[in-house]
Tab-separated table of C-alpha atoms in Angstrom:
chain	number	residue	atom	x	y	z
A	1263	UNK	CA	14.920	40.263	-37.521
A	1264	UNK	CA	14.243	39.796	-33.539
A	1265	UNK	CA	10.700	38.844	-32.931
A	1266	UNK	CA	9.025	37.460	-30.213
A	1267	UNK	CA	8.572	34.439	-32.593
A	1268	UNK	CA	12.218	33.399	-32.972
A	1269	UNK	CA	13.092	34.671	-29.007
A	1270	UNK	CA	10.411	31.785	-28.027
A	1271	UNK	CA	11.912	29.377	-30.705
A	1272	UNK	CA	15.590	30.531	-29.200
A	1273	UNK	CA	14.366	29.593	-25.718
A	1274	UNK	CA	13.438	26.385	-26.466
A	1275	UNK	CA	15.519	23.691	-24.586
A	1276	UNK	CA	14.989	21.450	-28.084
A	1277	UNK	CA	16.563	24.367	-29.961
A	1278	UNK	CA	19.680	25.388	-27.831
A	1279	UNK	CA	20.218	21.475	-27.258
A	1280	UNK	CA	20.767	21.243	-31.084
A	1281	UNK	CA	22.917	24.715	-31.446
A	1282	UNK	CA	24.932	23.677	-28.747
A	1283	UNK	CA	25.376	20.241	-29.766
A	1284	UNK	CA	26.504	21.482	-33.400
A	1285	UNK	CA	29.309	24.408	-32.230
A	1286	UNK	CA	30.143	21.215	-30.295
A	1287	UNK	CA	30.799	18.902	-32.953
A	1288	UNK	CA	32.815	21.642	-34.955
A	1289	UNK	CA	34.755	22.523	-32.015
A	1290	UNK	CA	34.127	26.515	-32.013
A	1291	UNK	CA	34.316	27.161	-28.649
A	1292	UNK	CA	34.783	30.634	-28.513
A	1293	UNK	CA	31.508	30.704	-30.433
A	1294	UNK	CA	29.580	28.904	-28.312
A	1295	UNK	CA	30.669	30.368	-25.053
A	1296	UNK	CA	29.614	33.253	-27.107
A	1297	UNK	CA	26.215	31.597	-27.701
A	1298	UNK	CA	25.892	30.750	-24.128
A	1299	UNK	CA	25.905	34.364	-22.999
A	1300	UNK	CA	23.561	35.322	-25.436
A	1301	UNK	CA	20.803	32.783	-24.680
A	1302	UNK	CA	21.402	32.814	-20.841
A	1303	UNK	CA	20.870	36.759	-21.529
A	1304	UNK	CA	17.635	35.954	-24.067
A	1305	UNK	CA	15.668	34.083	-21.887
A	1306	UNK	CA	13.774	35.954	-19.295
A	1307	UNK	CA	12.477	32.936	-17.437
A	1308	UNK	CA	13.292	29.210	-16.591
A	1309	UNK	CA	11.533	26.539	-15.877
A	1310	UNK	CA	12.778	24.266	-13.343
A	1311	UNK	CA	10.744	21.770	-12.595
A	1312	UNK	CA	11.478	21.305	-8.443
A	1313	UNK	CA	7.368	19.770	-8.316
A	1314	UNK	CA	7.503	17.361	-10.735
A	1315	UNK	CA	10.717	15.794	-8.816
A	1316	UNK	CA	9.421	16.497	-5.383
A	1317	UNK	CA	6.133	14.622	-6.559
A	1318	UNK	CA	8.487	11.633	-7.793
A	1319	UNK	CA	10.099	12.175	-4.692
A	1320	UNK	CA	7.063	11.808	-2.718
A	1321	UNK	CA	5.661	8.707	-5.141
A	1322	UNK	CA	8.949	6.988	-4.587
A	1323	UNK	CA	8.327	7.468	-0.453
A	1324	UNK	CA	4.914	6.429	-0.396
A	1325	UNK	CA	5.719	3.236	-1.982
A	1326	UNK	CA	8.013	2.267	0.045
A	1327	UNK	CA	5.882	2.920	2.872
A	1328	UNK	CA	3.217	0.899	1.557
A	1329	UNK	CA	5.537	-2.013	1.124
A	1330	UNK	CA	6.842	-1.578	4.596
A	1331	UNK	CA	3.215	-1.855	5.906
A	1332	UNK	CA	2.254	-4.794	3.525
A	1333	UNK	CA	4.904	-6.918	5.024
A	1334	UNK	CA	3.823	-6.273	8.351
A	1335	UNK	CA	0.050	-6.856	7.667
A	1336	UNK	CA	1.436	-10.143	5.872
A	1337	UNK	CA	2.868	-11.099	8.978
A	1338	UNK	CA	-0.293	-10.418	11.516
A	1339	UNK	CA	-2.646	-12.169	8.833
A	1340	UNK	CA	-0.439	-15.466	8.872
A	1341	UNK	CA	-0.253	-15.146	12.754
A	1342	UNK	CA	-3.839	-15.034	13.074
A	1343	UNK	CA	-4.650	-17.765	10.682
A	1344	UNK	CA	-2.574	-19.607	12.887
A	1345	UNK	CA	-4.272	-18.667	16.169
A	1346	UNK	CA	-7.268	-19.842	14.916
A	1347	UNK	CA	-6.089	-22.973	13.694
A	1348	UNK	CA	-4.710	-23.368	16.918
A	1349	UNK	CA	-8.153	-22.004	18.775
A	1350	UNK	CA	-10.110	-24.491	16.847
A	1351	UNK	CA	-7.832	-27.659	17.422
A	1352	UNK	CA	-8.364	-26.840	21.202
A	1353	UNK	CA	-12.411	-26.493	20.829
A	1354	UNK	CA	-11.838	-30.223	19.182
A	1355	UNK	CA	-9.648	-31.360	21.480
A	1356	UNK	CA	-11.670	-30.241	24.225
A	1357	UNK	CA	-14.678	-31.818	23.031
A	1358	UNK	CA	-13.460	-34.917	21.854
A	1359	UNK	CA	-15.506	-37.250	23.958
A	1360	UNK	CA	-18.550	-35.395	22.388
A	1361	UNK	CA	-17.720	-35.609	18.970
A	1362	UNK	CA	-16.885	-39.682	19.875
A	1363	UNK	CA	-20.200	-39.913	20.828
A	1364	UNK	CA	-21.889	-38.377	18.697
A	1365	UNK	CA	-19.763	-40.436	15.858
A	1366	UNK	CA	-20.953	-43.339	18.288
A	1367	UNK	CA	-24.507	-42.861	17.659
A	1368	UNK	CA	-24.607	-42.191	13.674
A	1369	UNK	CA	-22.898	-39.252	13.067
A	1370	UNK	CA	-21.124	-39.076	9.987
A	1371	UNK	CA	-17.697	-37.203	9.883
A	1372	UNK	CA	-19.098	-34.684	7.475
A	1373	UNK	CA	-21.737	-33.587	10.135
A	1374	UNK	CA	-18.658	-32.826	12.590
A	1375	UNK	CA	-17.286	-30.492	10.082
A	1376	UNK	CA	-20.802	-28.701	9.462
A	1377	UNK	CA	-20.955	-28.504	13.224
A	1378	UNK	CA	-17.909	-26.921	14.003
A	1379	UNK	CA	-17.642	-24.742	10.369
A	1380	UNK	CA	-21.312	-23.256	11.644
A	1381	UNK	CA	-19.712	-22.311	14.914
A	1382	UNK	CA	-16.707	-20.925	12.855
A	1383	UNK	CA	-18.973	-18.888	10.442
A	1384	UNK	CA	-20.573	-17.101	13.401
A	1385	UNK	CA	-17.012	-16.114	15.065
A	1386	UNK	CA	-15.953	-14.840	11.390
A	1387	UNK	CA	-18.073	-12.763	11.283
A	1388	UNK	CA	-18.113	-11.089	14.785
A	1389	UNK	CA	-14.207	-11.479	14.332
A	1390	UNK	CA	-14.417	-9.895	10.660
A	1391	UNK	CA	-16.550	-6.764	12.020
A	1392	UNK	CA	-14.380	-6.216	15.598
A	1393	UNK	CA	-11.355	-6.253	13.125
A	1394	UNK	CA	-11.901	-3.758	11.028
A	1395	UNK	CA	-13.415	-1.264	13.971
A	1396	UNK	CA	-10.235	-1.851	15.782
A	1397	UNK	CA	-8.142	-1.321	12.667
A	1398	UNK	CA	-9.820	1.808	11.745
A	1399	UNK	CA	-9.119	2.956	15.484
A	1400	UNK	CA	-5.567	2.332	14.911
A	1401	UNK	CA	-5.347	3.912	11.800
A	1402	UNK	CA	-7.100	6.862	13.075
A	1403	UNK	CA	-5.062	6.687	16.441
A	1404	UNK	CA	-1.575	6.434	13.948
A	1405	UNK	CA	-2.426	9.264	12.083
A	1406	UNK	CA	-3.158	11.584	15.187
A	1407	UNK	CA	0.162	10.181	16.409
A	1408	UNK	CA	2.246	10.969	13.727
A	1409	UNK	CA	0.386	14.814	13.035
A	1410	UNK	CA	1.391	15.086	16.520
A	1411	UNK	CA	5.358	14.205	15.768
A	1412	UNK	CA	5.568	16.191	12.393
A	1413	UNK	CA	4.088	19.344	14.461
A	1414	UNK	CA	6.664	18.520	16.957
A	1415	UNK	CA	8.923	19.371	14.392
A	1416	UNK	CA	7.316	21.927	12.171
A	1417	UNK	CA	3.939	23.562	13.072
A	1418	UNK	CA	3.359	24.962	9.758
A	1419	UNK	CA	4.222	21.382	8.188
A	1420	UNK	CA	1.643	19.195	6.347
A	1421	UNK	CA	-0.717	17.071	8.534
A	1422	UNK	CA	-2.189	13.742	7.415
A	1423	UNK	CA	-6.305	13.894	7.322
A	1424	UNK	CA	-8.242	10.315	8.563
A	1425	UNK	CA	-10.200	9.764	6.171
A	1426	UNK	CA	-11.965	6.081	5.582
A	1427	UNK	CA	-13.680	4.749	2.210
A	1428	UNK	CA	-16.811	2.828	2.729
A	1429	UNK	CA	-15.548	0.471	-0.305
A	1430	UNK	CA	-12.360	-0.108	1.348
A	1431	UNK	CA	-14.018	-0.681	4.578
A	1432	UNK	CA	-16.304	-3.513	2.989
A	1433	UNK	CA	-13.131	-5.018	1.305
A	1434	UNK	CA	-11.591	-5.042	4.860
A	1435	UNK	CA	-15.032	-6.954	6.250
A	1436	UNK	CA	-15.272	-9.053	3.806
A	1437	UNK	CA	-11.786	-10.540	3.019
A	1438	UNK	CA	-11.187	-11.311	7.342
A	1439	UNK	CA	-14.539	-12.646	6.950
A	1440	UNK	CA	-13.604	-14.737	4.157
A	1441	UNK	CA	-9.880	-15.868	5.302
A	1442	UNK	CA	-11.540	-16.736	8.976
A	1443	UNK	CA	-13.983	-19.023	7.184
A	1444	UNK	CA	-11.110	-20.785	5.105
A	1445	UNK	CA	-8.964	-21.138	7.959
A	1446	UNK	CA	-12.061	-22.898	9.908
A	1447	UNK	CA	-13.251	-24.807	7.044
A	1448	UNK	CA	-9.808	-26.202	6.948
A	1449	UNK	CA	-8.951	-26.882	10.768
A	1450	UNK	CA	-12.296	-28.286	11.207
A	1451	UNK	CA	-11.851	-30.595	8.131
A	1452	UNK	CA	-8.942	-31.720	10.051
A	1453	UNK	CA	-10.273	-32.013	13.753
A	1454	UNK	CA	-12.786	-34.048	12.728
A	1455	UNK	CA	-10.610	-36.923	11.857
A	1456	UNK	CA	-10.569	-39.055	14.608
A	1457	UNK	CA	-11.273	-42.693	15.832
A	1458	UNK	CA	-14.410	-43.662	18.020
């Protein structure tokens, strides 16, 4: 008998996988062109699943993206720890008769680096707060850019939203804030090694 139980257990991929995959294996092919017809004519809808790929799609893009940008960032963190290595050599250099004075008259070496990782601390964390309100301007300025290019395109396209996280914005602060320190604690370990 035809019920609406065995139509849904006929329309299920599992099902016509297996009924095809036996008329295959005993070669009756008029049978299961036969069989094709019928199920192509017993099932009222398909489900093709164009989202779930799309999504993939999408997930597949957006990584790549994000590893595109990583490398970059990579690059503009080493550059800066190198610009203030370099800033910070230059202070030293600069005040290298001070430092041999002040050596001169008791200093010890570990008072030069205190000194100059003090002066360091305080431009981490200006540097640490003007860099992340200058990255969030870019960010927003990028995403008003590229809303601008997709609607050049398509104006009833998707548009990216700006949209900031507090946490994220902390995490920002707090890790330039953190590799500016290292990178002075560092250079000024190494500026202060000189002869009086």
């Amino acid at each position: 008998e035809l019920s609406d139980e065995l139509i849904s257990l006929l329309a299920d991929d599992d099902i016509v996988s297996v009924v095809f995959d036996v008329l295959e294996e005993n070669e009756l092919k008029e049978v299961d062109r036969e069989a094709r017809t019928l199920f192509d004519d017993l099932v009222e809808f398909r489900v093709f699943e164009v989202k779930r790929h799309s999504l993939d799609l999408a997930d597949d893009v957006g990584s790549g993206v994000t590893a595109f940008f990583m490398v970059f960032s990579l690059f503009s963190i080493a550059v800066g720890i190198l610009l203030i290595f370099l800033i910070f050599v230059m202070l030293a250099s600069a005040r290298r008769s001070e430092m041999g004075m002040a050596r001169a008259v008791g200093a010890k070496r570990r008072h030069l680096v205190q000194m100059f990782t003090f002066e360091g601390t305080a431009y981490s964390l200006v540097s640490a707060a003007t860099g992340v309100v200058l990255g969030l301007a870019v960010s927003a300025g990028m995403v008003v850019i590229i809303n601008r290019l997709i609607a050049s395109f398509d104006e009833d396209s998707f548009q990216l939203s700006i949209h900031f996280e507090p946490r994220t914005v902390i995490v920002s602060y707090c890790v330039g804030m953190i590799i500016t320190f290292a990178t002075v604690a560092v250079s000024s370990y190494r500026v202060s090694r000189l002869n009086i």
